[in-house]
GROMACS .gro file of C-alpha atoms in nm:
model
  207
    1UNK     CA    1  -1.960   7.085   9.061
    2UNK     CA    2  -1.858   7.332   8.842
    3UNK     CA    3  -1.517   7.401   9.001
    4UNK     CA    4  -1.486   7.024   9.002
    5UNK     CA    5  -1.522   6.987   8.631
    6UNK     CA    6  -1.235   7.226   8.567
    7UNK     CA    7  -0.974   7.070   8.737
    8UNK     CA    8  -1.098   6.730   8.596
    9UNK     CA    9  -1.088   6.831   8.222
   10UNK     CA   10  -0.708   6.941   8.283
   11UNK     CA   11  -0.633   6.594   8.473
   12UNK     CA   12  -0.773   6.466   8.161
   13UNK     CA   13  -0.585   6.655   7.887
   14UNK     CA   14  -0.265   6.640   8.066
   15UNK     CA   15  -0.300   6.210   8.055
   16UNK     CA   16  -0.350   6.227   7.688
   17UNK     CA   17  -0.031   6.431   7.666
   18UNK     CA   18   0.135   6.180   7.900
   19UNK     CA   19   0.015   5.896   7.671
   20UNK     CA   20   0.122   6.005   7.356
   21UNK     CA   21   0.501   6.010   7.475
   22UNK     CA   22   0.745   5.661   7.588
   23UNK     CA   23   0.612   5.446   7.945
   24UNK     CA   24   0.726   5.673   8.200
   25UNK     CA   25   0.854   5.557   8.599
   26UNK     CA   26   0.819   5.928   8.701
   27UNK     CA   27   0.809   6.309   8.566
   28UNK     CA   28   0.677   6.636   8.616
   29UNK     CA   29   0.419   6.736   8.374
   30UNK     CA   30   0.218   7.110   8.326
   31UNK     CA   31  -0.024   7.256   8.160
   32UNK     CA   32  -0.119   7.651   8.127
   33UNK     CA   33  -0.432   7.736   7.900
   34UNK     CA   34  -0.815   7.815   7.822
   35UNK     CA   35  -1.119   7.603   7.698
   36UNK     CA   36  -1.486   7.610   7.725
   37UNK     CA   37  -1.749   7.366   7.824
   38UNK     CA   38  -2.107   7.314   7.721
   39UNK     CA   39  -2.375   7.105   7.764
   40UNK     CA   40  -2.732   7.098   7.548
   41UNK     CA   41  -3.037   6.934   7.602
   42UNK     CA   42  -3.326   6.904   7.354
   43UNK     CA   43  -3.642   6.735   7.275
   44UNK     CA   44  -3.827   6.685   6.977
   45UNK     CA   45  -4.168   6.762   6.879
   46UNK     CA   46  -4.311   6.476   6.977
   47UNK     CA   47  -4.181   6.472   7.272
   48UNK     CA   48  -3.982   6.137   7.306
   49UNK     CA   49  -3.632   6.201   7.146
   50UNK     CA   50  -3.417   6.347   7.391
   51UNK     CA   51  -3.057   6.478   7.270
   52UNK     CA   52  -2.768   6.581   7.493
   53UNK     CA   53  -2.464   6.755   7.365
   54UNK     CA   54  -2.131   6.797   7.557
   55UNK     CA   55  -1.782   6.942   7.424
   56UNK     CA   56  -1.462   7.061   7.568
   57UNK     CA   57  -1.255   7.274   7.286
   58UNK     CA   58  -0.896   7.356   7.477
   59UNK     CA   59  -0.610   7.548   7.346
   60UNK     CA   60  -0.271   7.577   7.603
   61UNK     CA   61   0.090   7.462   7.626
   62UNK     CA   62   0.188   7.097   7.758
   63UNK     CA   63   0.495   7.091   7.933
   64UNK     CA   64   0.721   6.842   8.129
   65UNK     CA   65   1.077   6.991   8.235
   66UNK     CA   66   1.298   7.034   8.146
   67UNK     CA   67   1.172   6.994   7.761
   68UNK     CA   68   0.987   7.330   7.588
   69UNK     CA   69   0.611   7.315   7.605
   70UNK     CA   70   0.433   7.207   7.325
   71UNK     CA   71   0.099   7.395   7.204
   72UNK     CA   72  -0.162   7.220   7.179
   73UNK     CA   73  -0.537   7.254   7.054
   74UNK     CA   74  -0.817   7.008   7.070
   75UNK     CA   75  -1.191   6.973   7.101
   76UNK     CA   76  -1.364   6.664   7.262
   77UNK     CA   77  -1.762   6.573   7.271
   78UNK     CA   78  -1.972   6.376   7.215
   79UNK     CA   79  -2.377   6.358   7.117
   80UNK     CA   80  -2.669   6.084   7.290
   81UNK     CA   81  -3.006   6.074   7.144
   82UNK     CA   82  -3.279   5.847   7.334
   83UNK     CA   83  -3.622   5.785   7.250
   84UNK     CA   84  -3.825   5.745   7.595
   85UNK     CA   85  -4.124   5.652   7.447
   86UNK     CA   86  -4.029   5.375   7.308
   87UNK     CA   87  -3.675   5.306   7.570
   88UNK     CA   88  -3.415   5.302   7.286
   89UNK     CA   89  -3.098   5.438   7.248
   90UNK     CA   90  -3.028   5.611   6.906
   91UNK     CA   91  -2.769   5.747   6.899
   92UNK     CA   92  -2.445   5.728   7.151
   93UNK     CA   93  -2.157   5.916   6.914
   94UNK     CA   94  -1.844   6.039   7.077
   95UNK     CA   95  -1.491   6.184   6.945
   96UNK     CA   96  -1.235   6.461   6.902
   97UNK     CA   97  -1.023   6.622   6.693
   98UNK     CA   98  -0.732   6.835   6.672
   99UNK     CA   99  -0.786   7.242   6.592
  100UNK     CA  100  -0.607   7.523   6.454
  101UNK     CA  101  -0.479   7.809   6.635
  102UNK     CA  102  -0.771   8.011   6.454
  103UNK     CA  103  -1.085   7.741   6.531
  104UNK     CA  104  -1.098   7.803   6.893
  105UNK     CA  105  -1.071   8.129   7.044
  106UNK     CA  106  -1.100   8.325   7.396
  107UNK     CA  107  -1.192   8.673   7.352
  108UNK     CA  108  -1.153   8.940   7.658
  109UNK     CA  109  -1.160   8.847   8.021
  110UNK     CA  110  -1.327   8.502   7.961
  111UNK     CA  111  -1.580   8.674   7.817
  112UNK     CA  112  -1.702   8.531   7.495
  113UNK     CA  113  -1.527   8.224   7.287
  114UNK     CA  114  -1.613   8.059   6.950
  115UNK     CA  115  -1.546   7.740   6.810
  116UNK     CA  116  -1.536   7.675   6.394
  117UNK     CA  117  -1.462   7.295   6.340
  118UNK     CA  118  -1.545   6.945   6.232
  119UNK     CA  119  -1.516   6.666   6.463
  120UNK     CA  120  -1.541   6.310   6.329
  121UNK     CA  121  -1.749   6.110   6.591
  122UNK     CA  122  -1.835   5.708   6.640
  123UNK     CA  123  -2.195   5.598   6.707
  124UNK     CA  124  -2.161   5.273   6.932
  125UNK     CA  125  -2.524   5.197   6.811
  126UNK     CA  126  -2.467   5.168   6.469
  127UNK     CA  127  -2.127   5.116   6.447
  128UNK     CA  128  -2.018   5.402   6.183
  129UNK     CA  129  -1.832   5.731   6.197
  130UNK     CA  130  -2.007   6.073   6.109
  131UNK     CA  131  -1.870   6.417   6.046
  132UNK     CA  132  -2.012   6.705   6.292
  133UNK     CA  133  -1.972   7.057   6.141
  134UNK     CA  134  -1.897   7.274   6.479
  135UNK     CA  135  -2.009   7.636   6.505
  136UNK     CA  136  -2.041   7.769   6.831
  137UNK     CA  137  -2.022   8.112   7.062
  138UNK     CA  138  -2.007   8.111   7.378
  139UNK     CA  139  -2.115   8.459   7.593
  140UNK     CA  140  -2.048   8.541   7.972
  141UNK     CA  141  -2.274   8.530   8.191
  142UNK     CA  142  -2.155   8.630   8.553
  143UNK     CA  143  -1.828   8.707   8.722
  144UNK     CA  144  -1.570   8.538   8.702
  145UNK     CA  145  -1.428   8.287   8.989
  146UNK     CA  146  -1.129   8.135   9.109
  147UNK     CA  147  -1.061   7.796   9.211
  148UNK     CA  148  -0.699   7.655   9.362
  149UNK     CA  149  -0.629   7.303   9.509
  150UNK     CA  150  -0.368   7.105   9.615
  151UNK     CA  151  -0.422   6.706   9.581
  152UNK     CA  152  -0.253   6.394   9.673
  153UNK     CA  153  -0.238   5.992   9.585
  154UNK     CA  154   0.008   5.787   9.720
  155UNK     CA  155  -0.030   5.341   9.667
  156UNK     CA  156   0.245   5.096   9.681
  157UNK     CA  157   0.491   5.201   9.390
  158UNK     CA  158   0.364   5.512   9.268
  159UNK     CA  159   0.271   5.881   9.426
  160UNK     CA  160   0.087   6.169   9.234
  161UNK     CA  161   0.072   6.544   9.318
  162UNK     CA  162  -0.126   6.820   9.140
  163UNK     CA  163  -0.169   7.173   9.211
  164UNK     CA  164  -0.451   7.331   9.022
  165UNK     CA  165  -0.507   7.694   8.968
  166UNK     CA  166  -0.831   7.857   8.724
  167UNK     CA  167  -1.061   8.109   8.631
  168UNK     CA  168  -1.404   8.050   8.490
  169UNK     CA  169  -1.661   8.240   8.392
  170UNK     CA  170  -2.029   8.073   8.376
  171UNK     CA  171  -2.095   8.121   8.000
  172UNK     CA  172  -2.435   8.035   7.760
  173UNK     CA  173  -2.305   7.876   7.400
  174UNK     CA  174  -2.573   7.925   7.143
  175UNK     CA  175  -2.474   7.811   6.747
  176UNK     CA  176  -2.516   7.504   6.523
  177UNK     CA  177  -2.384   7.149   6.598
  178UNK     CA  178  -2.460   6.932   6.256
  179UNK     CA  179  -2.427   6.672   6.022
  180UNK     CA  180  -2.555   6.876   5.780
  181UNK     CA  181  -2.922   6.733   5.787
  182UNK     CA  182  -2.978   6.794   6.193
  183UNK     CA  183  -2.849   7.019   6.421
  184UNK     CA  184  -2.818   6.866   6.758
  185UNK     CA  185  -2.800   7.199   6.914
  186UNK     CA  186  -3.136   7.393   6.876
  187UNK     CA  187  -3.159   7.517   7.235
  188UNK     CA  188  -2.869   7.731   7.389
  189UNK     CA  189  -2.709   7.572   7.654
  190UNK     CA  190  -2.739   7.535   7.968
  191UNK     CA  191  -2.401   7.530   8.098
  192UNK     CA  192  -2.108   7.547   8.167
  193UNK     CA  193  -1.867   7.830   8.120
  194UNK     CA  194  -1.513   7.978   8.004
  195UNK     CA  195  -1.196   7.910   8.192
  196UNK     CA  196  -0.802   7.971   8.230
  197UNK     CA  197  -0.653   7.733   8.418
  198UNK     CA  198  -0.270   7.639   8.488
  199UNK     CA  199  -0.245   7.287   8.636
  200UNK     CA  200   0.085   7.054   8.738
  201UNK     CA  201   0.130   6.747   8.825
  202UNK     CA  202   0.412   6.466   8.957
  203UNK     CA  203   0.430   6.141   8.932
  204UNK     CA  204   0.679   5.897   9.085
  205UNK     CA  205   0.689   5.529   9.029
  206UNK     CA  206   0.331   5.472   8.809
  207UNK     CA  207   0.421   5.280   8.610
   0.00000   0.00000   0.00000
């Protein structure tokens, strides 16, 4: 799964480049980078509020040929809070926002990262937007493993190729995640880890 997840978050990143530019019928597009993962999970005292954190900071170059890549930093998440004593939702906030060169940060061999940022998010429950102030570490926790992959989609009009190639790390992010009265992010995590990855893609037709 964890392999998985890599390769995914890079599929994902490289359609938001794609998106921001003209409707395409075809093109080449790459990607060569880090990022980090995490996930939290916390209860409260009382034992019925349950709160899961996820977020994806990223830093790399977007590419498609022949143009010059375009650097790019970013950092996605998003925060769920559920009481299960009482079966409501109350909180379902997600969002992302763009980072300096100096917010996000891979140290080493994939061996520790931090994140220093603030990420506007949108709670579907109650309709408003929030301010999240971001500080995170993440540390290594095993060896580091290597994932490549070849995959294809062809349907009436449009083909797709990637190739994917990465390194991750399994890492533990401990820190603060707040809006300045709670911090969603008591526990350290419990996943994921600390990656390099360089990912391409085609598409032809896709319109």
């Amino acid at each position: 799964m964890k392999k998985l997840s890599i390769a995914c978050i890079l599929v994902v990143y490289i359609a938001a480049f794609i998106l921001q530019g003209p409707a395409f019928a075809g093109g080449i597009f790459k990607f060569r980078g880090e990022g980090a993962s995490a996930i939290f999970t916390s209860v409260d005292g009382s034992g019925c509020v349950w709160t899961d954190v996820y977020l994806n900071p990223n830093e790399g170059v977007f590419q498609s040929p022949p143009g010059k890549g375009t650097l790019s930093s970013g950092v996605y998440m998003y925060i769920t809070q559920y009481d299960v004593c009482t079966d409501t939702q109350l909180l379902a906030a997600e969002g992302s926002a763009s980072l300096a060169d100096s917010d996000f940060q891979v140290f080493g061999n994939l061996s520790s990262a931090t994140l220093d940022a603030v990420v506007t998010l949108y709670d579907y429950v109650s309709g408003t937007y929030f301010d999240v102030f971001v500080d995170l570490t993440w540390t290594g926790t095993g060896s580091i493993n290597r994932q490549s992959s070849n995959s294809h989609f062809s349907s009436p009009g449009c083909k797709f190729h990637s190739r994917f190639n990465g390194s991750f790390r399994p890492a533990v992010a401990t820190g603060t995640v707040s809006d300045g009265v709670t911090n969603y992010t008591p526990e350290p995590s419990w996943g994921y880890d600390i990656y390099s990855a360089r990912n391409g893609e085609v598409f032809i037709g896709c319109n």
